[in-house]
Amino acid sequence: MAVEKIDTLIIGAGQAGIATSEHLTKLNIPHLVLERNRIAECWRTMRWDSLVANGPAWHDRFPGLEFEDLDQDAFAPKERVADYFVDYAKKFKAPIRTGIEVTKATRNTNRPGFTIETSDGVIEANRIVSATGPFQKPVIPPIAPKTDKIEQIHSAQYRNPEQLPEGAVLVVGAGSSGVQIADELQNSGKKVYLSVGAHDRPPRAYRNRDFCWWLGVLGEWDAAAMKPGTEHVTIAVSGANGGHTVDFRGLAHKGMTLVGLTKAFNGDKVSFQNDLATNLAKGDENYLALLDAADEYIKQNGLDLPEEPEARFTFPEPDCVANPLLELDLAEAGVTSIIWATGFATDYSWLQVDALDEKGKPQHQRGVSSEPGIYFVGLPWLSRRGSTFIWGVWHDAKHIADHIATQHKYLEYKDPSQR
C-alpha cells in the first residue's frame, strides 16, 4: 500500500481539530484531519442525555457561525452542539476522514517529518497537531471498592436515572458534571449523597449578565495560569433547566445529603474527610468575590444594570453541614450505585516522540511542543483560562496555525546560491 504524504496531520475532529483545520485552510496549508469515530463524538456518546453547554449560545461558539435556531441566551443541548461542529466543518469543506484510528506516530530518521500508522494505512506528515482533547480516559480513583454489590460507573457512562438500580446513589465529585447529575437524580426521586471537594462556584448570572460575560469584562478569561494550589479545584456551574447558580446548601434543603471529600472504603462503609464546611466556605468566597468585582466594575463604568441583592442570600446551614457525616454504611443507607464524577486523563500512548514529560503530559508553550513539529490544541489552560471554552479553543488553534505558517516561511527561504 502506498504511503500517503501530507504537510500537516490533525488527530481528532472535535472542536479543537475543526478549529485548527479552519485556520490552516485560510492559510492555504495542506492538511488532513483524522477522527476515529464521528465528528464531535464525545459530545454525543460521553455525555448524559440531558446535558447542555455550560455557556450561553452567544458565547459557546466559534466566531464564524451562530446557533441560529436557539435564543442567544439559551444553553445548547449536547446533540445540537455536536451538529454545530458538523455544520461548521461543512462550511469550509474541512478535509476530515472519520472512522480512522491513529495507532502510532514516530519521528523519521535522517529526514524531516513523522510516520503515522493508522487503521487505514501509513501517512507521512511534516507536522502533527494532537487535537484529541482532555477527555480521553475516564478516571476512577484506586479507592473505589472492589465489590459486585454496588453498581459503579463513571460520569462518562451515565445517561439518565432510569439506567441505575433502585436505591440511593453516592455521587463522588461536585464539579459541573457531578452536581448536575446529582441534581437530576434527586429530582427523579432518588436519595442522593454528594461528595463535595474543593470547588469554585461562580454565579450563573448576576445583574442581567451571564458569568461568561463577567469573566470577559473583568479579564478573567485571559488569566495565563492557575493560581498556586488550585490545580484540583473544580468549577460548579450549570446550564441545566435554563441555567441556574449552583447552591449546595439549596440542594441539601431539598433533601440531598452533602458529605466531604471521599477518603476510603472498608467493606460496606465509606469514610469522608471532615472538610465539607471548609469546601463550601471557600466556594462561597469565590462566589462573593465575583459579585464584588462585578459591583465595582458597574460602579467604575457607570453601567445601568439592575441591583440584585437577593444574589447574596444564603440558606441556613443544613444539618448535613453543621453535623457532617464522616462515615456511611452503604448497605444501611440503601446505596446501590456510585457515580464517579472524578474527571479524565489524557492518553498519548500513540505519540511516540519526545513531546511528553515523565507523567505522560504534553510539554508545550501555548500548544507548541518541546518536540519540533508537534502541536497540542484543545487542552485546559493551553494558553489561558479561556482555553476551556469553545471560543477559547478557536483562538488557541489560530495561534498554532500561525506558528505552522511561520515555519513554512522559514523553510521556503533560499540563500543567494539557490535563488
Short mmCIF file of C-alpha atoms in Angstrom, two decimals:
data_model
loop_
_atom_site.label_atom_id
_atom_site.label_comp_id
_atom_site.label_asym_id
_atom_site.label_seq_id
_atom_site.Cartn_x
_atom_site.Cartn_y
_atom_site.Cartn_z
CA MET A 1 0.00 0.00 0.00
CA ALA A 2 1.36 3.42 -0.97
CA VAL A 3 2.33 5.81 1.79
CA GLU A 4 0.21 8.96 1.78
CA LYS A 5 2.04 12.25 2.33
CA ILE A 6 0.61 15.46 3.77
CA ASP A 7 2.08 18.65 5.20
CA THR A 8 0.12 18.69 8.48
CA LEU A 9 -1.89 15.89 10.06
CA ILE A 10 -4.51 16.77 12.68
CA ILE A 11 -5.57 13.98 15.04
CA GLY A 12 -9.16 14.43 16.25
CA ALA A 13 -12.24 16.08 14.71
CA GLY A 14 -13.78 17.65 17.76
CA GLN A 15 -13.85 21.39 18.36
CA ALA A 16 -10.04 21.65 18.51
CA GLY A 17 -9.40 19.74 15.29
CA ILE A 18 -12.09 21.61 13.36
CA ALA A 19 -10.84 25.00 14.56
CA THR A 20 -7.25 24.13 13.58
CA SER A 21 -8.42 22.93 10.18
CA GLU A 22 -10.28 26.18 9.55
CA HIS A 23 -7.21 28.31 10.29
CA LEU A 24 -4.90 26.11 8.20
CA THR A 25 -7.40 26.27 5.34
CA LYS A 26 -7.35 30.08 5.46
CA LEU A 27 -3.54 29.96 5.35
CA ASN A 28 -3.54 27.55 2.37
CA ILE A 29 -1.58 24.93 4.28
CA PRO A 30 -2.32 21.38 3.03
CA HIS A 31 -3.60 19.23 5.85
CA LEU A 32 -5.78 16.28 6.78
CA VAL A 33 -7.95 15.58 9.86
CA LEU A 34 -8.35 12.02 11.12
CA GLU A 35 -11.13 11.04 13.53
CA ARG A 36 -11.54 7.53 14.90
CA ASN A 37 -15.30 7.94 15.40
CA ARG A 38 -17.69 10.63 14.16
CA ILE A 39 -17.16 14.38 14.21
CA ALA A 40 -17.57 15.68 17.81
CA GLU A 41 -18.22 12.13 19.02
CA CYS A 42 -17.52 12.91 22.67
CA TRP A 43 -20.45 15.35 22.76
CA ARG A 44 -22.76 12.56 21.61
CA THR A 45 -21.63 9.46 23.48
CA MET A 46 -19.57 10.54 26.51
CA ARG A 47 -22.23 12.80 27.99
CA TRP A 48 -25.54 12.21 29.76
CA ASP A 49 -28.82 12.63 27.88
CA SER A 50 -29.90 15.96 29.37
CA LEU A 51 -26.52 17.72 29.18
CA VAL A 52 -26.43 21.22 27.76
CA ALA A 53 -23.48 23.54 27.14
CA ASN A 54 -22.18 25.36 30.21
CA GLY A 55 -22.09 28.68 28.38
CA PRO A 56 -24.89 30.52 26.54
CA ALA A 57 -25.25 30.21 22.77
CA TRP A 58 -23.85 33.71 22.11
CA HIS A 59 -20.66 32.72 23.91
CA ASP A 60 -20.13 28.97 23.40
CA ARG A 61 -19.48 29.01 19.67
CA PHE A 62 -16.89 29.82 17.01
CA PRO A 63 -16.84 33.37 15.59
CA GLY A 64 -17.93 32.27 12.10
CA LEU A 65 -21.28 30.61 12.87
CA GLU A 66 -24.14 31.27 15.28
CA PHE A 67 -26.73 28.89 16.72
CA GLU A 68 -29.41 30.39 14.51
CA ASP A 69 -32.19 28.12 15.83
CA LEU A 70 -31.57 29.00 19.50
CA ASP A 71 -32.17 32.03 21.64
CA GLN A 72 -28.71 33.54 22.08
CA ASP A 73 -29.02 33.33 25.88
CA ALA A 74 -30.09 29.66 25.78
CA PHE A 75 -27.81 26.70 26.51
CA ALA A 76 -27.40 24.35 23.55
CA PRO A 77 -28.28 20.67 24.09
CA LYS A 78 -25.36 18.30 23.58
CA GLU A 79 -26.63 16.86 20.28
CA ARG A 80 -27.13 20.38 18.95
CA VAL A 81 -23.53 21.21 19.89
CA ALA A 82 -22.28 18.14 18.01
CA ASP A 83 -24.41 19.06 14.97
CA TYR A 84 -22.99 22.60 15.15
CA PHE A 85 -19.47 21.26 14.64
CA VAL A 86 -20.60 19.08 11.75
CA ASP A 87 -22.16 22.17 10.13
CA TYR A 88 -19.07 24.24 10.81
CA ALA A 89 -16.79 21.67 9.19
CA LYS A 90 -19.03 21.61 6.10
CA LYS A 91 -18.93 25.40 5.96
CA PHE A 92 -15.28 25.45 4.87
CA LYS A 93 -15.12 21.88 3.48
CA ALA A 94 -12.79 20.59 6.19
CA PRO A 95 -10.70 17.62 4.91
CA ILE A 96 -11.92 15.18 7.58
CA ARG A 97 -11.81 11.39 7.40
CA THR A 98 -13.82 9.57 10.03
CA GLY A 99 -13.58 6.00 11.29
CA ILE A 100 -9.77 6.01 11.20
CA GLU A 101 -7.71 5.45 14.33
CA VAL A 102 -4.10 6.56 14.75
CA THR A 103 -2.11 3.81 16.43
CA LYS A 104 1.47 5.10 16.35
CA ALA A 105 3.44 8.21 15.41
CA THR A 106 7.24 8.31 15.29
CA ARG A 107 9.84 10.80 14.06
CA ASN A 108 11.58 9.94 10.82
CA THR A 109 15.32 9.28 10.89
CA ASN A 110 17.66 11.43 8.79
CA ARG A 111 14.76 13.11 7.03
CA PRO A 112 12.08 15.56 8.09
CA GLY A 113 8.67 14.75 9.47
CA PHE A 114 6.89 11.85 11.06
CA THR A 115 5.50 8.46 10.10
CA ILE A 116 1.96 7.83 11.35
CA GLU A 117 0.45 4.35 11.43
CA THR A 118 -3.35 4.24 11.22
CA SER A 119 -6.11 1.68 10.88
CA ASP A 120 -6.30 2.72 7.21
CA GLY A 121 -2.63 2.67 6.26
CA VAL A 122 0.53 4.74 6.74
CA ILE A 123 0.78 8.53 6.43
CA GLU A 124 3.87 10.72 6.44
CA ALA A 125 3.47 14.28 7.66
CA ASN A 126 5.82 17.18 8.29
CA ARG A 127 3.81 18.18 11.35
CA ILE A 128 1.29 16.62 13.73
CA VAL A 129 -1.39 18.51 15.64
CA SER A 130 -2.84 16.49 18.51
CA ALA A 131 -6.44 17.71 18.90
CA THR A 132 -7.68 14.75 20.93
CA GLY A 133 -8.72 16.91 23.90
CA PRO A 134 -8.58 16.21 27.64
CA PHE A 135 -11.47 13.74 27.89
CA GLN A 136 -9.82 10.53 26.69
CA LYS A 137 -9.75 8.11 29.63
CA PRO A 138 -12.38 8.27 32.40
CA VAL A 139 -10.61 8.16 35.76
CA ILE A 140 -11.97 6.22 38.71
CA PRO A 141 -9.63 6.57 41.70
CA PRO A 142 -8.00 3.48 43.23
CA ILE A 143 -10.04 3.90 46.44
CA ALA A 144 -13.12 2.59 44.57
CA PRO A 145 -14.41 -0.51 46.37
CA LYS A 146 -13.86 -3.90 44.75
CA THR A 147 -17.38 -5.25 45.07
CA ASP A 148 -20.21 -6.51 42.90
CA LYS A 149 -22.86 -5.49 45.44
CA ILE A 150 -22.86 -1.87 44.24
CA GLU A 151 -23.07 -0.72 40.64
CA GLN A 152 -20.26 1.72 39.87
CA ILE A 153 -19.97 3.86 36.75
CA HIS A 154 -18.03 6.92 35.68
CA SER A 155 -19.96 10.08 34.80
CA ALA A 156 -18.95 9.42 31.16
CA GLN A 157 -21.12 6.28 31.28
CA TYR A 158 -24.10 7.92 32.96
CA ARG A 159 -27.08 8.66 30.70
CA ASN A 160 -30.21 9.07 32.85
CA PRO A 161 -31.70 7.99 36.21
CA GLU A 162 -33.52 5.03 34.65
CA GLN A 163 -30.27 3.18 33.99
CA LEU A 164 -29.49 2.91 37.71
CA PRO A 165 -30.91 0.24 40.03
CA GLU A 166 -33.49 1.06 42.69
CA GLY A 167 -31.96 2.63 45.76
CA ALA A 168 -29.84 5.56 46.87
CA VAL A 169 -26.85 6.93 44.97
CA LEU A 170 -23.46 8.26 46.06
CA VAL A 171 -22.08 10.80 43.60
CA VAL A 172 -18.36 11.42 44.10
CA GLY A 173 -17.21 14.76 42.72
CA ALA A 174 -19.10 18.04 42.71
CA GLY A 175 -17.81 19.89 39.68
CA SER A 176 -20.19 20.77 36.85
CA SER A 177 -20.81 17.13 35.90
CA GLY A 178 -21.22 15.74 39.40
CA VAL A 179 -23.56 18.43 40.69
CA GLN A 180 -25.79 18.36 37.60
CA ILE A 181 -26.05 14.57 37.70
CA ALA A 182 -26.76 14.62 41.45
CA ASP A 183 -29.48 17.24 40.96
CA GLU A 184 -31.09 15.24 38.15
CA LEU A 185 -31.05 12.06 40.26
CA GLN A 186 -32.63 13.85 43.22
CA ASN A 187 -35.34 15.35 41.01
CA SER A 188 -36.10 11.82 39.76
CA GLY A 189 -36.93 10.78 43.32
CA LYS A 190 -33.68 9.10 44.34
CA LYS A 191 -31.93 9.64 47.65
CA VAL A 192 -28.57 11.22 46.81
CA TYR A 193 -25.33 11.61 48.75
CA LEU A 194 -22.97 14.12 47.11
CA SER A 195 -19.27 14.12 47.98
CA VAL A 196 -18.07 17.74 47.72
CA GLY A 197 -14.40 18.62 47.33
CA ALA A 198 -12.66 21.94 46.65
CA HIS A 199 -14.51 23.99 44.05
CA ASP A 200 -15.13 27.40 42.55
CA ARG A 201 -18.79 28.42 42.43
CA PRO A 202 -19.42 31.34 40.07
CA PRO A 203 -22.93 32.78 39.76
CA ARG A 204 -24.72 31.57 36.65
CA ALA A 205 -25.72 35.18 36.05
CA TYR A 206 -25.62 38.44 38.01
CA ARG A 207 -27.27 41.77 37.35
CA ASN A 208 -28.57 40.71 33.91
CA ARG A 209 -25.25 39.33 32.68
CA ASP A 210 -24.09 35.71 32.43
CA PHE A 211 -20.93 34.81 34.33
CA CYS A 212 -19.20 34.24 30.96
CA TRP A 213 -19.73 37.95 30.26
CA TRP A 214 -18.44 38.94 33.67
CA LEU A 215 -15.28 36.87 33.32
CA GLY A 216 -14.74 38.53 29.95
CA VAL A 217 -15.04 42.17 31.02
CA LEU A 218 -13.14 41.51 34.25
CA GLY A 219 -10.24 40.00 32.28
CA GLU A 220 -10.51 36.61 33.99
CA TRP A 221 -10.58 34.64 30.73
CA ASP A 222 -7.10 35.98 29.98
CA ALA A 223 -5.51 34.64 33.16
CA ALA A 224 -2.36 32.89 31.93
CA ALA A 225 -2.10 30.22 34.62
CA MET A 226 -3.93 28.72 37.57
CA LYS A 227 -3.31 30.27 40.93
CA PRO A 228 -0.96 28.09 43.02
CA GLY A 229 -2.80 25.37 44.91
CA THR A 230 -5.88 25.42 42.68
CA GLU A 231 -4.87 22.59 40.31
CA HIS A 232 -7.54 20.27 41.71
CA VAL A 233 -10.30 22.86 42.15
CA THR A 234 -13.35 22.10 40.02
CA ILE A 235 -15.94 24.59 38.77
CA ALA A 236 -19.56 24.11 39.81
CA VAL A 237 -21.73 25.83 37.20
CA SER A 238 -24.82 24.66 35.34
CA GLY A 239 -26.73 25.49 32.18
CA ALA A 240 -29.42 22.90 33.00
CA ASN A 241 -33.09 23.92 33.07
CA GLY A 242 -32.36 27.29 31.52
CA GLY A 243 -29.27 27.88 33.66
CA HIS A 244 -29.01 28.47 37.38
CA THR A 245 -26.42 29.16 40.05
CA VAL A 246 -25.28 26.01 41.84
CA ASP A 247 -26.19 26.27 45.52
CA PHE A 248 -25.06 23.28 47.54
CA ARG A 249 -26.99 24.35 50.64
CA GLY A 250 -30.09 24.72 48.50
CA LEU A 251 -29.65 21.15 47.27
CA ALA A 252 -29.31 19.99 50.88
CA HIS A 253 -32.52 21.77 51.88
CA LYS A 254 -34.26 19.88 49.05
CA GLY A 255 -33.16 16.59 50.62
CA MET A 256 -29.68 15.88 49.27
CA THR A 257 -27.06 14.81 51.81
CA LEU A 258 -23.75 16.57 51.35
CA VAL A 259 -20.54 14.93 52.57
CA GLY A 260 -16.88 15.88 52.42
CA LEU A 261 -14.18 14.53 50.12
CA THR A 262 -14.39 10.74 49.83
CA LYS A 263 -11.48 9.24 51.74
CA ALA A 264 -11.67 5.44 51.81
CA PHE A 265 -13.86 2.34 51.60
CA ASN A 266 -13.77 -0.50 54.12
CA GLY A 267 -16.27 -3.25 53.44
CA ASP A 268 -19.72 -1.68 53.27
CA LYS A 269 -18.51 1.52 54.89
CA VAL A 270 -17.16 4.65 53.26
CA SER A 271 -15.37 7.43 55.14
CA PHE A 272 -15.20 11.11 54.29
CA GLN A 273 -12.81 13.93 55.09
CA ASN A 274 -14.03 16.43 57.66
CA ASP A 275 -13.71 19.25 55.14
CA LEU A 276 -17.28 19.85 53.90
CA ALA A 277 -17.81 23.17 55.71
CA THR A 278 -14.38 24.41 54.60
CA ASN A 279 -15.00 23.46 50.97
CA LEU A 280 -18.38 25.21 50.96
CA ALA A 281 -16.92 28.30 52.63
CA LYS A 282 -14.17 28.59 50.01
CA GLY A 283 -16.75 28.16 47.27
CA ASP A 284 -18.75 30.98 48.86
CA GLU A 285 -15.65 33.18 48.90
CA ASN A 286 -15.18 32.61 45.19
CA TYR A 287 -18.85 33.38 44.53
CA LEU A 288 -18.95 36.56 46.60
CA ALA A 289 -15.63 37.80 45.21
CA LEU A 290 -17.07 37.74 41.69
CA LEU A 291 -20.20 39.60 42.85
CA ASP A 292 -17.99 42.24 44.50
CA ALA A 293 -15.83 42.59 41.40
CA ALA A 294 -18.95 42.92 39.23
CA ASP A 295 -20.42 45.61 41.51
CA GLU A 296 -17.16 47.55 41.39
CA TYR A 297 -16.97 47.28 37.60
CA ILE A 298 -20.53 48.58 37.26
CA LYS A 299 -19.76 51.49 39.58
CA GLN A 300 -16.49 52.44 37.84
CA ASN A 301 -18.01 52.28 34.37
CA GLY A 302 -21.35 53.86 35.19
CA LEU A 303 -23.38 50.94 33.82
CA ASP A 304 -27.14 50.91 34.18
CA LEU A 305 -27.63 47.34 35.36
CA PRO A 306 -30.27 46.48 37.98
CA GLU A 307 -29.14 45.72 41.51
CA GLU A 308 -29.61 42.14 42.67
CA PRO A 309 -29.37 41.95 46.48
CA GLU A 310 -31.06 38.53 46.51
CA ALA A 311 -27.92 37.08 44.88
CA ARG A 312 -26.27 37.32 48.29
CA PHE A 313 -28.95 35.26 50.03
CA THR A 314 -27.57 32.25 51.89
CA PHE A 315 -29.61 29.27 53.02
CA PRO A 316 -29.34 28.38 56.70
CA GLU A 317 -26.61 25.83 57.35
CA PRO A 318 -28.23 22.42 56.75
CA ASP A 319 -27.75 19.69 59.31
CA CYS A 320 -25.51 17.65 56.99
CA VAL A 321 -23.06 20.61 57.02
CA ALA A 322 -23.38 21.51 60.70
CA ASN A 323 -23.06 17.86 61.71
CA PRO A 324 -21.23 16.24 58.80
CA LEU A 325 -21.25 12.52 58.13
CA LEU A 326 -17.71 11.20 58.42
CA GLU A 327 -18.72 7.61 57.76
CA LEU A 328 -21.62 5.99 55.92
CA ASP A 329 -22.73 2.37 55.94
CA LEU A 330 -23.74 1.95 52.31
CA ALA A 331 -25.90 -1.09 52.98
CA GLU A 332 -27.81 0.55 55.83
CA ALA A 333 -28.26 3.73 53.77
CA GLY A 334 -29.63 1.72 50.84
CA VAL A 335 -26.91 2.92 48.46
CA THR A 336 -26.96 0.64 45.43
CA SER A 337 -24.86 2.68 42.99
CA ILE A 338 -21.89 5.04 42.91
CA ILE A 339 -21.23 7.56 40.16
CA TRP A 340 -17.62 8.69 39.92
CA ALA A 341 -17.59 12.25 38.57
CA THR A 342 -13.83 12.30 39.02
CA GLY A 343 -12.58 13.56 35.69
CA PHE A 344 -10.49 12.21 32.87
CA ALA A 345 -6.89 11.52 31.91
CA THR A 346 -5.20 12.01 28.57
CA ASP A 347 -3.80 9.13 26.55
CA TYR A 348 -0.84 9.82 24.26
CA SER A 349 0.41 6.25 24.03
CA TRP A 350 0.25 6.56 20.23
CA LEU A 351 2.55 9.61 20.23
CA GLN A 352 5.99 8.03 20.50
CA VAL A 353 8.14 11.14 20.27
CA ASP A 354 9.90 13.32 22.83
CA ALA A 355 6.92 15.60 23.50
CA LEU A 356 5.76 14.34 26.89
CA ASP A 357 7.08 14.62 30.43
CA GLU A 358 7.70 11.70 32.79
CA LYS A 359 3.98 11.67 33.72
CA GLY A 360 2.90 11.45 30.10
CA LYS A 361 1.67 15.05 29.95
CA PRO A 362 2.43 17.32 26.98
CA GLN A 363 5.45 19.60 27.24
CA HIS A 364 4.50 22.76 25.39
CA GLN A 365 4.33 26.54 25.33
CA ARG A 366 0.86 27.67 24.22
CA GLY A 367 0.45 24.38 22.39
CA VAL A 368 3.83 24.46 20.64
CA SER A 369 5.58 21.31 21.77
CA SER A 370 9.14 20.91 23.00
CA GLU A 371 9.43 18.44 20.10
CA PRO A 372 9.65 20.47 16.85
CA GLY A 373 6.76 19.73 14.53
CA ILE A 374 4.38 18.53 17.26
CA TYR A 375 1.48 20.69 18.47
CA PHE A 376 -1.33 20.36 21.01
CA VAL A 377 -4.76 22.02 20.86
CA GLY A 378 -7.87 21.64 22.99
CA LEU A 379 -6.31 21.25 26.44
CA PRO A 380 -7.42 23.24 29.52
CA TRP A 381 -5.17 26.22 30.22
CA LEU A 382 -3.34 25.69 26.92
CA SER A 383 -2.76 29.43 26.73
CA ARG A 384 -5.14 30.90 29.31
CA ARG A 385 -8.26 30.25 31.36
CA GLY A 386 -10.49 30.71 28.30
CA SER A 387 -8.89 27.69 26.62
CA THR A 388 -11.50 25.52 28.35
CA PHE A 389 -14.34 27.04 26.34
CA ILE A 390 -15.26 26.55 22.67
CA TRP A 391 -14.35 30.08 21.62
CA GLY A 392 -11.06 29.80 23.52
CA VAL A 393 -10.14 26.66 21.57
CA TRP A 394 -10.71 28.60 18.33
CA HIS A 395 -8.23 31.31 19.36
CA ASP A 396 -5.68 28.75 20.58
CA ALA A 397 -5.94 26.95 17.23
CA LYS A 398 -5.25 30.23 15.39
CA HIS A 399 -2.00 30.63 17.31
CA ILE A 400 -0.93 27.09 16.33
CA ALA A 401 -1.86 27.60 12.68
CA ASP A 402 0.04 30.90 12.57
CA HIS A 403 3.08 29.16 14.08
CA ILE A 404 2.93 26.50 11.37
CA ALA A 405 2.62 29.20 8.68
CA THR A 406 5.68 30.99 10.09
CA GLN A 407 7.68 27.76 9.93
CA HIS A 408 6.64 27.43 6.29
CA LYS A 409 8.07 30.86 5.55
CA TYR A 410 11.41 29.98 7.12
CA LEU A 411 11.63 26.70 5.21
CA GLU A 412 10.80 28.45 1.93
CA TYR A 413 13.87 30.73 2.29
CA LYS A 414 16.51 30.34 -0.38
CA ASP A 415 20.04 31.63 0.08
CA PRO A 416 21.77 33.53 -2.77
CA SER A 417 23.21 30.33 -4.30
CA GLN A 418 19.72 28.86 -4.56
CA ARG A 419 17.91 31.87 -6.00
#
